[in-house]
Amino acid sequence: MTIALLMVHGLVAVALLGAITHQTLAAWAPVRARPGSFLGRFRTVPSASFANAIVVLYLVSALLGAILYLYFRVDVRPALERDGHWPSLGLFDLKEHFISIGLGLLPAYWVLWRRPCADESRRMRAVLTAVIAFVVWWSFLIGHFMNNVRGFGQ
Amino acid sequence: MTSGLAFRRFAFTFGIAFAVLYVIALARDLALFTVYPSLGVVLFGTHHSKDVADPAIGFVAPAMYWYGWTATAATGALVLGFLAMLLPDRSTWRFGLAWVCVTPVLAMIACIYLTLPWFRL
């Protein structure tokens, strides 16, 4: 059951990672990129349409992570503490903190993409998207790192 | 349109307040509830093992505070967000737009600072 949840969590995280990376790059790429270029093709995708999917994927991923965290605390963390993986546990704690802060940003993120006002700068929207992208990338990499911290076959 | 502006005020206030309150909850250890996953028990408020029995009980029944810190921040941010919705529509919220970008970054830096002890063990 735990392994199945972890797999689903990982798959949702991959989808979220792809969507937020695409949107972030599209938001930061130059507006007048050459039409045939990679960035030019990136910008032709309507980034705002990603917002709903990103909010849903973030919530689902956070929920699955919150469930798995219970198993992690009981079954995994004691072994990491015993082996002295303190910096790894610190990185994991940061992941949890960043995810919570990202959760709080979701309403503002959704408003900026789905109901933008004329007086709101696109740069601010891009900054907020980049912050959430950082949270997602950090969480993905640290989650993957924690999964492998004890090494293959241990 | 009015409800749209009200929700906009809620969203920005919620984002800013959540980040600030989360750091306060983390720094002051203000968890709305404590989870004991091995026992399947959730207690209201922040509980440490020394409060109930012996510090060694922490190894037997580890406590989790992250859910409680998040709930503390979410509850406070919800209240402040709803209060912001009551403000008149003519209120300008340009400052909120900037702070909703800056505050979470500052909050993450604060979290790094508060997590530094892990890296000194």
PDB file of C-alpha atoms in Angstrom, chain A residues 62 65-71 73-74 77-78 81 85-91 93-94 96-105 107-112 115-117 119-121 123-125 127-128 131 134-135, chain B residues 1 3-5 7-8 10-12 14-16 18-19 22-23 26 35-38 58-59 62-64 66-67 69-70 92 94 97-98 100-105 107-109 111-115 117-119 121:
ATOM      1  CA  ALA A  62       0.750  17.561  -1.076  1.00  0.00           C
ATOM      2  CA  GLY A  65       2.911  13.434   0.614  1.00  0.00           C
ATOM      3  CA  ALA A  66       1.151  14.242   3.877  1.00  0.00           C
ATOM      4  CA  ILE A  67      -0.181  10.672   4.071  1.00  0.00           C
ATOM      5  CA  LEU A  68       3.212   9.173   3.249  1.00  0.00           C
ATOM      6  CA  TYR A  69       4.863  11.426   5.833  1.00  0.00           C
ATOM      7  CA  LEU A  70       3.122   9.400   8.552  1.00  0.00           C
ATOM      8  CA  TYR A  71       4.792   6.194   7.327  1.00  0.00           C
ATOM      9  CA  ARG A  73       8.048   9.255  10.488  1.00  0.00           C
ATOM     10  CA  VAL A  74       7.402   5.801  11.929  1.00  0.00           C
ATOM     11  CA  ARG A  77      13.134   8.354   9.983  1.00  0.00           C
ATOM     12  CA  PRO A  78      14.204   6.342  13.066  1.00  0.00           C
ATOM     13  CA  GLU A  81      18.421   9.092  12.889  1.00  0.00           C
ATOM     14  CA  HIS A  85      21.727  11.316   8.495  1.00  0.00           C
ATOM     15  CA  TRP A  86      21.049  14.654  10.221  1.00  0.00           C
ATOM     16  CA  PRO A  87      21.723  16.958   7.235  1.00  0.00           C
ATOM     17  CA  SER A  88      19.421  14.789   5.089  1.00  0.00           C
ATOM     18  CA  LEU A  89      16.679  15.092   7.701  1.00  0.00           C
ATOM     19  CA  GLY A  90      17.232  18.848   7.760  1.00  0.00           C
ATOM     20  CA  LEU A  91      16.810  19.022   3.987  1.00  0.00           C
ATOM     21  CA  ASP A  93      12.274  19.321   6.981  1.00  0.00           C
ATOM     22  CA  LEU A  94      12.943  22.247   4.643  1.00  0.00           C
ATOM     23  CA  GLU A  96       7.986  20.193   4.288  1.00  0.00           C
ATOM     24  CA  HIS A  97       8.249  23.874   5.236  1.00  0.00           C
ATOM     25  CA  PHE A  98       8.520  25.006   1.619  1.00  0.00           C
ATOM     26  CA  ILE A  99       5.523  22.870   0.587  1.00  0.00           C
ATOM     27  CA  SER A 100       3.396  24.496   3.300  1.00  0.00           C
ATOM     28  CA  ILE A 101       4.426  27.990   2.215  1.00  0.00           C
ATOM     29  CA  GLY A 102       3.639  27.001  -1.390  1.00  0.00           C
ATOM     30  CA  LEU A 103       0.184  25.811  -0.304  1.00  0.00           C
ATOM     31  CA  GLY A 104      -0.516  29.265   1.091  1.00  0.00           C
ATOM     32  CA  LEU A 105       0.448  30.858  -2.214  1.00  0.00           C
ATOM     33  CA  PRO A 107      -4.970  31.185  -4.118  1.00  0.00           C
ATOM     34  CA  ALA A 108      -2.867  34.222  -5.123  1.00  0.00           C
ATOM     35  CA  TYR A 109      -1.186  32.216  -7.878  1.00  0.00           C
ATOM     36  CA  TRP A 110      -4.570  31.113  -9.239  1.00  0.00           C
ATOM     37  CA  VAL A 111      -5.956  34.658  -9.164  1.00  0.00           C
ATOM     38  CA  LEU A 112      -2.944  36.082 -10.980  1.00  0.00           C
ATOM     39  CA  ARG A 115      -8.230  36.557 -13.261  1.00  0.00           C
ATOM     40  CA  PRO A 116      -5.437  39.001 -14.006  1.00  0.00           C
ATOM     41  CA  CYS A 117      -6.104  42.736 -13.640  1.00  0.00           C
ATOM     42  CA  ASP A 119      -2.686  46.986 -13.439  1.00  0.00           C
ATOM     43  CA  GLU A 120      -0.937  43.818 -12.281  1.00  0.00           C
ATOM     44  CA  SER A 121       2.458  43.372 -13.777  1.00  0.00           C
ATOM     45  CA  ARG A 123       6.638  40.236 -13.904  1.00  0.00           C
ATOM     46  CA  MET A 124       4.997  39.737 -10.509  1.00  0.00           C
ATOM     47  CA  ARG A 125       3.040  36.804 -11.876  1.00  0.00           C
ATOM     48  CA  VAL A 127       7.999  35.820  -9.899  1.00  0.00           C
ATOM     49  CA  LEU A 128       5.228  34.055  -7.994  1.00  0.00           C
ATOM     50  CA  VAL A 131       8.689  30.695  -6.356  1.00  0.00           C
ATOM     51  CA  PHE A 134      11.352  26.375  -6.886  1.00  0.00           C
ATOM     52  CA  VAL A 135       9.232  24.720  -4.177  1.00  0.00           C
TER      53      VAL A 135
ATOM     54  CA  MET B   1     -16.707  42.152 -10.225  1.00  0.00           C
ATOM     55  CA  SER B   3     -16.813  39.510  -5.451  1.00  0.00           C
ATOM     56  CA  GLY B   4     -13.824  39.113  -7.765  1.00  0.00           C
ATOM     57  CA  LEU B   5     -12.032  42.010  -6.113  1.00  0.00           C
ATOM     58  CA  PHE B   7     -11.534  37.248  -3.536  1.00  0.00           C
ATOM     59  CA  ARG B   8      -8.407  38.931  -4.882  1.00  0.00           C
ATOM     60  CA  PHE B  10      -8.517  37.343   0.233  1.00  0.00           C
ATOM     61  CA  ALA B  11      -5.997  35.506  -1.958  1.00  0.00           C
ATOM     62  CA  PHE B  12      -3.197  38.038  -1.516  1.00  0.00           C
ATOM     63  CA  PHE B  14      -3.976  34.688   2.678  1.00  0.00           C
ATOM     64  CA  GLY B  15      -0.658  34.158   0.872  1.00  0.00           C
ATOM     65  CA  ILE B  16       1.175  36.830   2.837  1.00  0.00           C
ATOM     66  CA  PHE B  18       0.188  32.159   5.696  1.00  0.00           C
ATOM     67  CA  ALA B  19       3.915  32.612   5.081  1.00  0.00           C
ATOM     68  CA  TYR B  22       3.935  29.570   9.363  1.00  0.00           C
ATOM     69  CA  VAL B  23       7.327  30.959  10.345  1.00  0.00           C
ATOM     70  CA  LEU B  26       7.573  27.042  13.479  1.00  0.00           C
ATOM     71  CA  VAL B  35      -0.038  13.786  15.594  1.00  0.00           C
ATOM     72  CA  TYR B  36       1.258  10.493  17.002  1.00  0.00           C
ATOM     73  CA  PRO B  37       1.329   8.282  13.901  1.00  0.00           C
ATOM     74  CA  SER B  38       2.408   5.079  15.630  1.00  0.00           C
ATOM     75  CA  GLY B  58       9.626  10.127  21.870  1.00  0.00           C
ATOM     76  CA  PHE B  59      11.381   7.070  20.445  1.00  0.00           C
ATOM     77  CA  PRO B  62       7.190   9.958  17.836  1.00  0.00           C
ATOM     78  CA  ALA B  63       5.224  13.185  17.652  1.00  0.00           C
ATOM     79  CA  MET B  64       4.631  15.132  14.423  1.00  0.00           C
ATOM     80  CA  TRP B  66       4.210  19.790  10.720  1.00  0.00           C
ATOM     81  CA  TYR B  67       0.486  19.184  10.245  1.00  0.00           C
ATOM     82  CA  TRP B  69       2.043  24.188  12.169  1.00  0.00           C
ATOM     83  CA  THR B  70       0.382  24.172   8.746  1.00  0.00           C
ATOM     84  CA  THR B  92      -5.629  49.701  -3.364  1.00  0.00           C
ATOM     85  CA  ARG B  94      -0.872  47.038  -5.421  1.00  0.00           C
ATOM     86  CA  LEU B  97       0.953  42.077  -5.104  1.00  0.00           C
ATOM     87  CA  ALA B  98       4.566  42.875  -4.327  1.00  0.00           C
ATOM     88  CA  VAL B 100       2.830  38.211  -1.920  1.00  0.00           C
ATOM     89  CA  CYS B 101       6.000  37.613  -3.925  1.00  0.00           C
ATOM     90  CA  VAL B 102       8.501  38.855  -1.344  1.00  0.00           C
ATOM     91  CA  THR B 103       7.012  37.395   1.853  1.00  0.00           C
ATOM     92  CA  PRO B 104       7.231  33.694   0.915  1.00  0.00           C
ATOM     93  CA  VAL B 105      10.862  34.121  -0.111  1.00  0.00           C
ATOM     94  CA  ALA B 107       9.662  33.023   4.987  1.00  0.00           C
ATOM     95  CA  MET B 108      11.697  30.327   3.234  1.00  0.00           C
ATOM     96  CA  ILE B 109      14.932  32.051   4.273  1.00  0.00           C
ATOM     97  CA  CYS B 111      12.816  28.415   7.622  1.00  0.00           C
ATOM     98  CA  ILE B 112      16.369  27.715   6.456  1.00  0.00           C
ATOM     99  CA  TYR B 113      17.687  29.658   9.453  1.00  0.00           C
ATOM    100  CA  LEU B 114      15.424  27.726  11.831  1.00  0.00           C
ATOM    101  CA  THR B 115      16.520  24.417  10.283  1.00  0.00           C
ATOM    102  CA  PRO B 117      20.643  23.143  13.826  1.00  0.00           C
ATOM    103  CA  TRP B 118      20.054  19.947  11.809  1.00  0.00           C
ATOM    104  CA  PHE B 119      23.222  20.654   9.848  1.00  0.00           C
ATOM    105  CA  LEU B 121      24.657  17.781  14.497  1.00  0.00           C
TER     106      LEU B 121
END
